[in-house]
Tab-separated table of C-alpha atoms in Angstrom:
chain	number	residue	atom	x	y	z
A	105	MET	CA	-6.752	21.984	-22.030
A	106	TRP	CA	-3.064	21.702	-22.925
A	107	ALA	CA	0.076	19.700	-23.373
A	108	PHE	CA	3.157	21.689	-24.111
A	109	ALA	CA	6.935	22.019	-23.772
A	110	ILE	CA	8.779	25.336	-23.380
A	111	TYR	CA	12.472	25.534	-23.928
A	112	ASP	CA	14.016	27.988	-21.390
A	113	LYS	CA	17.337	28.969	-22.902
A	114	GLU	CA	18.523	30.971	-19.824
A	115	LYS	CA	17.767	28.295	-17.259
A	116	GLU	CA	18.633	25.460	-19.595
A	117	ILE	CA	15.519	23.538	-18.962
A	118	PHE	CA	12.600	22.131	-20.781
A	119	PHE	CA	9.291	22.999	-18.866
A	120	CYS	CA	6.652	20.530	-19.875
A	121	SER	CA	3.030	20.468	-18.735
A	122	ARG	CA	-0.286	18.604	-19.131
A	123	ASP	CA	-3.739	19.985	-18.311
A	124	ARG	CA	-5.631	19.390	-15.063
A	125	PHE	CA	-7.619	16.406	-16.253
A	126	GLY	CA	-5.535	15.026	-19.102
A	127	ILE	CA	-7.670	16.210	-21.984
A	128	LYS	CA	-4.637	16.518	-24.254
A	129	PRO	CA	-1.976	13.798	-24.296
A	130	PHE	CA	1.743	13.916	-23.436
A	131	TYR	CA	3.956	10.809	-23.843
A	132	TYR	CA	7.561	10.287	-22.968
A	133	THR	CA	10.292	7.644	-22.901
A	134	GLU	CA	13.992	7.445	-22.104
A	135	ILE	CA	16.227	5.971	-24.849
A	136	ASP	CA	19.998	5.964	-24.669
A	137	ASP	CA	20.152	8.675	-21.931
A	138	LYS	CA	17.741	10.853	-23.881
A	139	LEU	CA	14.225	12.019	-23.039
A	140	VAL	CA	11.908	11.778	-25.980
A	141	PHE	CA	8.438	13.243	-25.800
A	142	GLY	CA	5.516	13.915	-27.928
A	143	SER	CA	1.713	14.066	-28.308
A	144	GLU	CA	1.538	10.554	-29.895
A	145	ILE	CA	2.982	7.202	-29.109
A	146	LYS	CA	3.819	6.725	-32.787
A	147	GLN	CA	6.373	9.579	-32.587
A	148	LEU	CA	8.125	7.839	-29.756
A	149	LEU	CA	8.141	4.425	-31.525
A	150	THR	CA	10.338	5.744	-34.247
A	151	PHE	CA	13.220	6.083	-31.769
A	152	GLN	CA	12.915	2.478	-30.484
A	153	LYS	CA	14.666	-0.473	-31.944
A	154	LYS	CA	11.690	-2.692	-31.281
A	155	LYS	CA	8.204	-2.251	-29.853
A	156	VAL	CA	7.624	-4.458	-26.711
A	157	ALA	CA	4.199	-5.066	-25.159
A	158	ASN	CA	3.706	-4.113	-21.502
A	159	LYS	CA	2.694	-7.540	-20.208
A	160	ARG	CA	1.231	-6.313	-16.903
A	161	ILE	CA	-1.008	-3.779	-18.629
A	162	LEU	CA	-2.221	-6.319	-21.161
A	163	ILE	CA	-3.092	-8.831	-18.460
A	164	ASP	CA	-5.032	-6.228	-16.546
A	165	PHE	CA	-6.891	-5.223	-19.814
A	166	ILE	CA	-7.805	-8.848	-20.757
A	167	VAL	CA	-8.909	-9.943	-17.210
A	168	THR	CA	-10.608	-6.761	-16.017
A	169	SER	CA	-10.922	-4.528	-19.083
A	170	ILE	CA	-9.094	-1.864	-17.116
A	171	GLN	CA	-6.892	0.628	-19.010
A	172	ASP	CA	-5.274	4.077	-18.538
A	173	ASN	CA	-5.315	3.613	-14.771
A	174	THR	CA	-1.544	4.255	-14.295
A	175	ASN	CA	0.934	6.346	-16.187
A	176	GLU	CA	2.081	3.255	-18.147
A	177	THR	CA	0.932	2.426	-21.626
A	178	PHE	CA	0.492	-0.856	-23.522
A	179	PHE	CA	4.080	-0.340	-24.748
A	180	GLU	CA	6.950	-1.213	-22.500
A	181	ASN	CA	8.907	1.911	-21.279
A	182	ILE	CA	6.536	4.491	-22.877
A	183	TYR	CA	4.694	6.595	-20.243
A	184	LYS	CA	2.135	9.301	-19.905
A	185	LEU	CA	2.749	12.475	-18.109
A	186	GLU	CA	-0.063	12.282	-15.576
A	187	GLN	CA	-2.884	14.859	-15.549
A	188	SER	CA	-2.194	17.947	-13.298
A	189	HIS	CA	1.585	17.335	-13.552
A	190	ASN	CA	4.563	19.357	-14.861
A	191	LEU	CA	7.845	17.777	-16.081
A	192	ILE	CA	10.977	19.845	-15.782
A	193	TYR	CA	14.006	18.484	-17.609
A	194	ASP	CA	17.438	19.932	-16.629
A	195	LEU	CA	19.784	20.088	-19.663
A	196	LYS	CA	22.814	20.719	-17.498
A	197	ASN	CA	22.738	17.317	-15.867
A	198	ASN	CA	20.203	15.421	-18.014
A	199	THR	CA	17.810	14.783	-15.187
A	200	TYR	CA	14.109	15.501	-14.740
A	201	GLN	CA	11.519	15.981	-12.056
A	202	ILE	CA	7.744	15.463	-12.219
A	203	LYS	CA	5.643	17.695	-9.961
A	204	LYS	CA	1.936	17.895	-9.253
A	205	TYR	CA	0.481	21.422	-9.594
A	206	TYR	CA	-3.217	20.952	-9.008
A	207	SER	CA	-5.600	19.003	-6.815
A	208	ILE	CA	-9.386	18.997	-6.831
A	209	LYS	CA	-10.812	21.204	-4.204
A	210	PHE	CA	-13.560	19.760	-1.992
A	211	GLU	CA	-15.413	22.240	0.062
A	212	ASN	CA	-18.490	22.105	2.306
A	213	ASN	CA	-21.552	23.281	0.363
A	214	ASN	CA	-24.673	24.267	2.369
A	215	MET	CA	-26.663	25.637	-0.587
A	216	SER	CA	-30.265	24.562	-0.986
A	217	LEU	CA	-31.446	22.583	-4.036
A	218	GLU	CA	-32.733	25.776	-5.762
A	219	GLU	CA	-29.354	27.602	-5.068
A	220	SER	CA	-27.382	24.621	-6.354
A	221	VAL	CA	-29.359	24.511	-9.559
A	222	ILE	CA	-28.929	28.155	-10.215
A	223	ASN	CA	-25.265	28.052	-9.387
A	224	TYR	CA	-24.472	24.935	-11.565
A	225	LYS	CA	-26.538	26.322	-14.364
A	226	LYS	CA	-24.533	29.433	-14.384
A	227	GLU	CA	-21.175	27.566	-14.378
A	228	LEU	CA	-22.236	25.132	-17.155
A	229	GLU	CA	-23.486	27.956	-19.328
A	230	ARG	CA	-20.303	29.933	-18.800
A	231	ALA	CA	-18.285	26.782	-19.709
A	232	ILE	CA	-20.210	26.316	-22.881
A	233	ASP	CA	-20.070	30.095	-23.751
A	234	TYR	CA	-16.203	29.997	-23.440
A	235	ARG	CA	-16.052	26.939	-25.752
A	236	LEU	CA	-18.102	28.570	-28.394
A	237	ARG	CA	-15.410	31.154	-28.961
A	238	SER	CA	-13.922	30.503	-32.385
A	239	ASP	CA	-13.125	31.901	-35.790
A	240	VAL	CA	-14.048	28.640	-37.448
A	241	LYS	CA	-17.251	26.591	-37.658
A	242	VAL	CA	-18.279	25.014	-34.240
A	243	GLY	CA	-20.714	22.093	-33.737
A	244	THR	CA	-21.377	19.339	-31.230
A	245	CYS	CA	-21.551	15.654	-30.885
A	246	LEU	CA	-25.156	14.457	-30.105
A	247	SER	CA	-25.875	10.922	-28.832
A	248	GLY	CA	-29.326	11.753	-27.651
A	249	GLY	CA	-28.427	11.081	-24.020
A	250	LEU	CA	-28.728	13.622	-21.226
A	251	ASP	CA	-25.086	15.006	-21.282
A	252	SER	CA	-24.724	15.608	-25.005
A	253	SER	CA	-28.295	16.863	-25.222
A	254	SER	CA	-27.730	19.298	-22.504
A	255	VAL	CA	-24.569	20.751	-24.123
A	256	ALA	CA	-26.318	20.813	-27.564
A	257	ALA	CA	-29.467	22.637	-26.305
A	258	ILE	CA	-27.588	25.372	-24.345
A	259	ALA	CA	-24.980	25.849	-27.128
A	260	ALA	CA	-27.629	26.006	-29.846
A	261	SER	CA	-29.479	28.779	-27.947
A	262	LYS	CA	-26.353	30.784	-27.397
A	263	TYR	CA	-25.180	30.229	-30.995
A	264	TYR	CA	-28.377	31.301	-32.629
A	265	ALA	CA	-28.634	34.403	-30.372
A	266	LYS	CA	-25.231	35.535	-31.628
A	267	SER	CA	-25.090	34.471	-35.223
A	268	GLY	CA	-28.732	33.809	-36.291
A	269	ASN	CA	-27.697	30.479	-37.603
A	270	LYS	CA	-28.556	26.977	-36.601
A	271	PHE	CA	-26.033	25.089	-34.524
A	272	ILE	CA	-24.641	21.897	-36.144
A	273	ALA	CA	-24.986	18.553	-34.312
A	274	ILE	CA	-23.756	15.222	-35.517
A	275	HIS	CA	-25.304	11.825	-34.449
A	276	ALA	CA	-24.092	8.302	-35.047
A	277	LYS	CA	-27.074	6.058	-35.644
A	278	SER	CA	-26.854	2.384	-34.763
A	279	ILE	CA	-28.157	-0.151	-37.213
A	280	GLU	CA	-29.266	-2.271	-34.190
A	281	LYS	CA	-32.665	-1.427	-32.773
A	282	GLU	CA	-31.669	-1.938	-29.113
A	283	THR	CA	-28.796	0.535	-29.340
A	284	ASP	CA	-30.440	3.095	-31.733
A	285	GLU	CA	-30.824	6.536	-30.074
A	286	SER	CA	-31.470	8.482	-33.234
A	287	GLU	CA	-35.139	9.238	-32.396
A	288	PHE	CA	-33.974	10.992	-29.240
A	289	ALA	CA	-31.359	12.946	-31.158
A	290	LYS	CA	-34.075	14.033	-33.610
A	291	ILE	CA	-36.295	15.281	-30.765
A	292	VAL	CA	-33.366	17.316	-29.336
A	293	ALA	CA	-32.621	18.751	-32.797
A	294	GLU	CA	-36.229	19.729	-33.400
A	295	THR	CA	-36.787	21.367	-30.046
A	296	SER	CA	-33.424	23.086	-29.985
A	297	ASN	CA	-33.383	24.284	-33.496
A	298	LEU	CA	-30.285	22.253	-34.430
A	299	ASP	CA	-28.963	21.390	-37.881
A	300	LEU	CA	-28.756	17.640	-37.332
A	301	LYS	CA	-26.379	15.507	-39.408
A	302	ILE	CA	-26.810	11.693	-39.002
A	303	VAL	CA	-24.194	9.162	-39.889
A	304	GLU	CA	-25.137	5.419	-39.945
A	305	PRO	CA	-22.027	3.222	-40.126
A	306	SER	CA	-22.756	-0.035	-41.857
A	307	ILE	CA	-21.165	-3.396	-41.317
A	308	GLN	CA	-18.930	-2.737	-44.362
A	309	ASP	CA	-17.908	0.598	-42.868
A	310	PHE	CA	-16.907	-1.124	-39.670
A	311	LYS	CA	-14.984	-3.900	-41.417
A	312	GLU	CA	-13.128	-1.480	-43.750
A	313	ASN	CA	-12.022	0.672	-40.851
A	314	ILE	CA	-10.928	-1.752	-38.171
A	315	ASP	CA	-7.219	-1.379	-38.918
A	316	GLU	CA	-7.589	2.353	-39.254
A	317	VAL	CA	-9.269	2.869	-35.936
A	318	VAL	CA	-6.857	0.532	-33.993
A	319	PHE	CA	-3.983	2.462	-35.622
A	320	THR	CA	-5.641	5.829	-34.675
A	321	GLN	CA	-6.144	4.763	-30.996
A	322	GLU	CA	-2.498	3.563	-30.732
A	323	GLU	CA	-3.406	1.276	-27.789
A	324	PRO	CA	-6.126	-1.506	-27.441
A	325	PHE	CA	-9.527	-0.239	-26.420
A	326	GLY	CA	-12.500	-1.824	-24.683
A	327	SER	CA	-15.440	-1.926	-27.224
A	328	PRO	CA	-16.439	-1.181	-30.803
A	329	SER	CA	-18.380	1.911	-29.523
A	330	ILE	CA	-15.278	3.862	-30.296
A	331	PHE	CA	-16.027	3.452	-33.950
A	332	MET	CA	-19.232	5.440	-33.646
A	333	GLN	CA	-17.319	8.451	-32.301
A	334	TYR	CA	-14.645	7.931	-34.994
A	335	PHE	CA	-17.357	8.339	-37.756
A	336	VAL	CA	-18.814	11.374	-36.061
A	337	MET	CA	-15.442	13.059	-36.208
A	338	LYS	CA	-14.962	11.984	-39.764
A	339	LYS	CA	-18.322	13.582	-40.667
A	340	ALA	CA	-17.330	16.739	-38.810
A	341	LYS	CA	-14.164	16.942	-41.054
A	342	GLU	CA	-16.253	16.386	-44.213
A	343	ILE	CA	-18.572	19.298	-43.515
A	344	GLY	CA	-15.795	21.606	-42.306
A	345	CYS	CA	-16.845	21.668	-38.663
A	346	THR	CA	-13.355	21.918	-37.117
A	347	VAL	CA	-14.463	22.436	-33.492
A	348	MET	CA	-16.824	20.112	-31.770
A	349	LEU	CA	-18.280	20.270	-28.343
A	350	ASP	CA	-18.866	17.058	-26.453
A	351	GLY	CA	-20.435	15.778	-23.130
A	352	GLN	CA	-17.624	13.849	-21.661
A	353	GLY	CA	-17.399	14.177	-17.807
A	354	GLY	CA	-21.024	14.641	-17.109
A	355	ASP	CA	-21.423	11.208	-15.630
A	356	GLU	CA	-18.264	11.232	-13.594
A	357	THR	CA	-18.908	14.672	-12.080
A	358	LEU	CA	-22.668	14.363	-11.483
A	359	LEU	CA	-23.041	10.701	-10.529
A	360	GLY	CA	-24.516	9.379	-13.799
A	361	TYR	CA	-23.755	5.739	-13.441
A	362	GLU	CA	-25.630	3.053	-11.420
A	363	LYS	CA	-22.454	2.015	-9.670
A	364	TYR	CA	-22.543	5.324	-7.754
A	365	TYR	CA	-25.822	4.544	-5.924
A	366	PRO	CA	-24.242	2.650	-3.046
A	367	SER	CA	-21.678	5.364	-2.052
A	368	ALA	CA	-24.412	8.075	-2.575
A	369	TYR	CA	-26.717	6.346	-0.079
A	370	VAL	CA	-23.902	5.783	2.381
A	371	ASP	CA	-23.444	9.550	2.342
A	372	VAL	CA	-27.258	10.014	2.835
A	373	PHE	CA	-27.136	7.637	5.829
A	374	LYS	CA	-24.240	9.539	7.366
A	375	LYS	CA	-25.997	12.876	7.004
A	376	SER	CA	-29.644	11.997	7.428
A	377	GLY	CA	-29.997	8.580	9.090
A	378	LEU	CA	-31.466	5.227	8.169
A	379	LEU	CA	-35.059	6.161	7.578
A	380	LYS	CA	-34.200	8.833	5.014
A	381	THR	CA	-31.830	6.376	3.291
A	382	ILE	CA	-34.495	3.730	3.024
A	383	LYS	CA	-36.930	6.175	1.606
A	384	GLU	CA	-34.455	7.225	-1.104
A	385	ILE	CA	-33.687	3.612	-2.024
A	386	LYS	CA	-37.468	2.984	-2.472
A	387	LYS	CA	-37.673	5.951	-4.826
A	388	SER	CA	-34.595	4.670	-6.683
A	389	ASN	CA	-36.554	1.470	-7.361
A	390	LYS	CA	-39.351	3.555	-8.777
A	391	ASN	CA	-37.295	5.575	-11.120
A	392	ASN	CA	-34.701	3.007	-11.888
A	393	SER	CA	-36.070	-0.603	-11.945
A	394	LYS	CA	-32.641	-2.022	-11.131
A	395	MET	CA	-32.130	-0.049	-7.927
A	396	SER	CA	-33.702	-2.316	-5.323
A	397	LEU	CA	-32.082	-2.700	-1.875
A	398	TYR	CA	-31.096	-6.151	-2.798
A	399	TRP	CA	-29.307	-4.968	-5.948
A	400	ILE	CA	-27.444	-2.238	-4.128
A	401	LEU	CA	-26.323	-4.644	-1.338
A	402	LYS	CA	-25.269	-7.336	-3.940
A	403	TYR	CA	-23.326	-4.780	-5.988
A	404	THR	CA	-21.613	-3.310	-2.905
A	405	VAL	CA	-20.545	-6.706	-1.577
A	406	GLY	CA	-19.273	-7.771	-4.965
A	407	THR	CA	-17.236	-4.577	-5.263
A	408	LEU	CA	-15.854	-4.666	-1.710
A	409	SER	CA	-15.060	-8.393	-1.470
A	410	SER	CA	-11.600	-8.958	-2.898
A	411	SER	CA	-12.019	-12.705	-2.812
A	412	LEU	CA	-15.372	-12.570	-4.759
A	413	ARG	CA	-13.823	-10.268	-7.311
A	414	LYS	CA	-10.863	-12.515	-7.915
A	415	LYS	CA	-13.035	-15.626	-8.102
A	416	GLU	CA	-15.316	-14.027	-10.673
A	417	TYR	CA	-12.502	-12.757	-12.923
A	418	LYS	CA	-10.724	-16.043	-12.732
A	419	ARG	CA	-13.871	-17.837	-13.812
A	420	ARG	CA	-14.330	-15.479	-16.710
A	421	THR	CA	-10.723	-15.921	-17.854
A	422	SER	CA	-9.984	-19.520	-17.229
A	423	PHE	CA	-7.990	-19.546	-20.543
A	424	MET	CA	-5.203	-17.375	-19.075
A	425	ASN	CA	-1.874	-19.105	-18.411
A	426	ILE	CA	-0.321	-16.011	-16.871
A	427	TYR	CA	-2.472	-14.388	-14.179
A	428	ASP	CA	-1.777	-11.456	-11.914
A	429	ASN	CA	-3.371	-12.119	-8.502
A	430	SER	CA	-2.525	-8.783	-6.995
A	431	PHE	CA	-5.505	-6.828	-8.356
A	432	THR	CA	-3.979	-3.736	-6.986
A	433	PHE	CA	-6.240	-1.444	-9.013
A	434	LEU	CA	-9.486	-3.121	-7.938
A	435	ASP	CA	-8.318	-3.202	-4.340
A	436	ASN	CA	-7.683	0.543	-4.470
A	437	LEU	CA	-11.192	1.025	-6.066
A	438	SER	CA	-12.832	-0.979	-3.216
A	439	LYS	CA	-11.089	1.168	-0.587
A	440	ASN	CA	-12.578	4.308	-2.130
A	441	TYR	CA	-15.905	2.835	-3.094
A	442	LEU	CA	-18.181	3.959	-0.218
A	443	ASP	CA	-16.818	7.492	0.111
A	444	VAL	CA	-18.498	9.295	-2.603
A	445	ASN	CA	-15.969	12.104	-2.852
A	446	LYS	CA	-13.004	9.758	-2.979
A	447	LEU	CA	-14.839	7.585	-5.501
A	448	GLN	CA	-15.543	10.591	-7.914
A	449	GLU	CA	-12.042	11.705	-7.646
A	450	TYR	CA	-10.772	8.144	-8.300
A	451	GLU	CA	-13.087	7.952	-11.391
A	452	ILE	CA	-11.780	11.241	-12.721
A	453	LYS	CA	-7.994	10.310	-12.245
A	454	TYR	CA	-7.830	6.588	-12.783
A	455	THR	CA	-10.979	4.880	-14.023
A	456	ASN	CA	-13.558	6.246	-16.373
A	457	LEU	CA	-12.437	9.694	-17.490
A	458	PRO	CA	-8.767	9.101	-18.557
A	459	VAL	CA	-9.692	6.372	-21.066
A	460	LEU	CA	-12.705	8.397	-22.397
A	461	LEU	CA	-10.422	11.406	-22.944
A	462	ARG	CA	-7.902	9.148	-24.693
A	463	TYR	CA	-10.569	7.952	-27.142
A	464	GLU	CA	-11.895	11.324	-27.772
A	465	ASP	CA	-8.560	12.992	-28.472
A	466	LYS	CA	-7.356	10.183	-30.800
A	467	ASN	CA	-10.546	10.041	-32.824
A	468	SER	CA	-10.957	13.795	-33.098
A	469	MET	CA	-7.332	14.735	-33.912
A	470	ARG	CA	-7.145	11.939	-36.485
A	471	HIS	CA	-9.438	14.140	-38.469
A	472	SER	CA	-7.991	17.499	-37.298
A	473	ILE	CA	-10.948	18.208	-35.116
A	474	GLU	CA	-10.561	20.070	-31.877
A	475	THR	CA	-13.041	18.829	-29.229
A	476	ARG	CA	-14.043	20.982	-26.281
A	477	LEU	CA	-15.559	19.550	-23.086
A	478	PRO	CA	-17.638	21.900	-20.939
A	479	PHE	CA	-18.418	19.479	-18.142
A	480	ILE	CA	-14.679	19.306	-17.293
A	481	ASP	CA	-13.995	22.977	-17.298
A	482	TYR	CA	-12.239	22.913	-13.948
A	483	LYS	CA	-14.560	25.415	-12.318
A	484	THR	CA	-17.627	23.620	-13.520
A	485	LEU	CA	-16.109	20.292	-12.399
A	486	GLU	CA	-15.290	21.570	-8.896
A	487	ASN	CA	-18.767	23.069	-8.641
A	488	ALA	CA	-20.328	19.742	-9.601
A	489	LEU	CA	-18.189	17.712	-7.107
A	490	ASN	CA	-19.184	20.028	-4.208
A	491	ILE	CA	-22.931	19.868	-4.797
A	492	ASN	CA	-24.798	18.059	-2.047
A	493	ILE	CA	-24.902	14.315	-2.916
A	494	GLU	CA	-28.729	14.356	-2.263
A	495	TYR	CA	-29.152	16.676	-5.134
A	496	LYS	CA	-27.089	14.580	-7.619
A	497	ILE	CA	-28.992	11.384	-6.908
A	498	LYS	CA	-32.504	12.414	-5.790
A	499	ASP	CA	-35.784	10.424	-5.839
A	500	GLY	CA	-33.765	7.757	-7.582
A	501	TRP	CA	-32.765	9.948	-10.516
A	502	THR	CA	-29.128	10.024	-11.492
A	503	LYS	CA	-27.749	13.489	-12.327
A	504	TYR	CA	-30.822	15.082	-10.796
A	505	ILE	CA	-29.177	18.464	-10.647
A	506	LEU	CA	-28.478	18.506	-14.370
A	507	ARG	CA	-32.048	17.393	-15.176
A	508	LYS	CA	-33.300	20.442	-13.160
A	509	VAL	CA	-30.892	22.758	-15.069
A	510	ILE	CA	-31.969	21.511	-18.478
A	511	ASP	CA	-35.612	21.146	-17.694
A	512	LYS	CA	-36.634	24.327	-19.408
A	513	TYR	CA	-34.422	23.657	-22.487
A	514	LEU	CA	-35.676	20.203	-23.483
A	515	PRO	CA	-38.832	18.079	-23.403
A	516	LYS	CA	-39.572	15.699	-20.581
A	517	ASN	CA	-38.922	12.540	-22.513
A	518	ILE	CA	-35.278	13.648	-22.959
A	519	VAL	CA	-34.691	15.234	-19.522
A	520	TRP	CA	-36.230	12.357	-17.572
A	521	ARG	CA	-35.085	9.375	-19.616
A	522	LYS	CA	-34.272	6.303	-17.537
A	523	ASN	CA	-32.301	4.235	-20.075
A	524	LYS	CA	-28.672	5.155	-20.904
A	525	LEU	CA	-26.712	4.182	-24.023
A	526	GLY	CA	-24.369	6.878	-25.440
A	527	PHE	CA	-23.059	6.281	-28.983
A	528	ASN	CA	-23.253	2.535	-28.484
A	529	ALA	CA	-22.226	0.435	-31.476
A	530	PRO	CA	-24.286	-2.299	-32.870
A	531	GLU	CA	-21.611	-4.693	-31.615
A	532	ASN	CA	-23.866	-7.832	-31.611
A	533	ILE	CA	-24.378	-7.359	-35.449
A	534	TRP	CA	-20.845	-6.271	-36.169
A	535	LEU	CA	-18.987	-8.883	-34.232
A	536	LYS	CA	-21.130	-11.746	-35.434
A	537	GLU	CA	-20.298	-10.681	-38.968
A	538	ILE	CA	-16.589	-10.907	-38.376
A	539	ASN	CA	-16.551	-13.865	-36.059
A	540	ASN	CA	-14.294	-16.045	-38.314
A	541	GLU	CA	-11.900	-13.177	-38.917
A	542	MET	CA	-11.567	-12.557	-35.124
A	543	ILE	CA	-10.729	-16.246	-34.463
A	544	ALA	CA	-8.115	-16.290	-37.337
A	545	GLU	CA	-6.479	-13.126	-36.117
A	546	ILE	CA	-6.331	-14.369	-32.460
A	547	LYS	CA	-4.808	-17.693	-33.617
A	548	ASN	CA	-1.958	-15.772	-35.349
A	549	SER	CA	-1.267	-13.679	-32.222
A	550	LYS	CA	2.083	-14.372	-30.557
A	551	ILE	CA	1.144	-12.098	-27.628
A	552	LEU	CA	-2.053	-13.966	-26.912
A	553	ASP	CA	-0.172	-17.338	-27.324
A	554	SER	CA	2.222	-16.144	-24.648
A	555	LEU	CA	-0.419	-14.935	-22.195
A	556	THR	CA	-3.096	-17.515	-22.711
A	557	CYS	CA	-3.724	-21.187	-23.488
A	558	LEU	CA	-4.669	-20.398	-27.041
A	559	ASP	CA	-6.438	-23.690	-27.754
A	560	LYS	CA	-8.579	-23.385	-24.701
A	561	LEU	CA	-9.341	-19.714	-25.621
A	562	ILE	CA	-10.541	-20.746	-29.105
A	563	ILE	CA	-12.741	-23.527	-27.650
A	564	GLN	CA	-14.369	-21.059	-25.282
A	565	PHE	CA	-14.548	-18.154	-27.804
A	566	ASP	CA	-18.205	-18.637	-28.908
A	567	THR	CA	-19.332	-18.567	-25.263
A	568	MET	CA	-17.487	-15.375	-24.341
A	569	ASP	CA	-19.236	-12.006	-24.009
A	570	ASN	CA	-18.748	-9.622	-26.885
A	571	ARG	CA	-16.522	-7.166	-24.939
A	572	LEU	CA	-14.071	-9.907	-24.050
A	573	LYS	CA	-13.967	-11.163	-27.623
A	574	TRP	CA	-13.380	-7.657	-28.826
A	575	ARG	CA	-10.507	-7.085	-26.286
A	576	LEU	CA	-8.690	-10.207	-27.458
A	577	TYR	CA	-9.281	-9.508	-31.151
A	578	ASN	CA	-8.180	-5.862	-30.609
A	579	ILE	CA	-4.925	-6.946	-29.010
A	580	ALA	CA	-4.170	-9.220	-32.054
A	581	ILE	CA	-4.906	-6.428	-34.578
A	582	TRP	CA	-2.777	-3.919	-32.473
A	583	GLU	CA	0.054	-6.387	-32.329
A	584	ARG	CA	0.035	-6.782	-36.086
A	585	ILE	CA	-0.347	-3.153	-37.042
A	586	TYR	CA	2.342	-1.864	-34.687
A	587	ASP	CA	4.597	-5.003	-35.045
A	588	VAL	CA	4.625	-5.460	-31.265
A	589	GLU	CA	6.753	-8.208	-29.505
A	590	ILE	CA	6.448	-9.731	-26.142
A	591	ASN	CA	9.257	-10.763	-23.924
């Protein structure tokens, strides 16, 4: 992972680069014929006379919750250097070029299931082994889900073999029963000989840190779950654990979300026919109660139908007075939806992964913590993407290949869990507690007054889902903290 700039005195150029998947940030802007760049947006804002909101990005965020899907940011005229790209600035004529240097390699893989498990296990263990190299204390984030548990179990085994010490794991416990995964984290810690540290952010912790986390993230974000990660990194700082492993990328590379089922089964149909596909769907219903044929067809039609998507989003955001009907991003997603390779690449470049990496970097670096992500070691990632789809979703199990890899490390109730949470915040409790504060902040927002019918928004507020409430409130807080204007 990297983001750097090298001044080449002889060639009179700046050579700038960002890593293959955008783990580390690189921002730039042009001001008065100058190129200004840095690792944070805050650095660039000091050069601007005023901070102006990027209206198009804000509308996309409110209406669809989409973010980080282009090289634009929530600030007008501030951009991200895209993952896998270099920027070369020529000082002789004050011009620059941006060039792509890496593309994901997709190759035909004819390995058996057993060979695929052995091969992926070798790559994941290598990736973790590399990321344990350090002259300071190393630990890991542990939600209790499959990805973080896999990293923690493998790392703990390797760490103890070399040092004779327990490996540190930090878990954020939710105060809400429905989103509390601490019992799973405790099981992982006990079976893997981990030194488990648990933080349990209270309502007061949440309220006192809202401005701080919004300031840290620099741009609006989609849910309060980001606070859980923030408190994990804060705890890591307190105990002197300055390098933390994490499980980002496991879902995107190994088909860990339910939305991947339709494209996976289209692939099965192309390779093995209708009968095999129907059998797999029936198994999905057994190991994931949502995955009936009806659900898969309904989800697929909803994703592919442009008119249905627009109708649904318009219904959910009837309070908007400015509305972008192009839905370019969602249209591009639907084009890639039934090709599993294209979909995975799209998720890595434009949808899930970029925003997760942004949250991760901001929260960790705010506390001077370096996070390392074994699942998106580029060799491990390419290995995962080229595994036969039938081994990634098999017998209805998502991430089947990882479950087989980790089966000897962890107990069955961790390896073969069906429910998926992942550092979820107790947002029902938290947001209910600050309901009046949210409404007051939203009422004072000039940005929301410009983009929405504010009176209608307030009337509808109590009937909105929590995520939409949070997005609106988050925009208002961000506007105030960064003194953002809208044209």
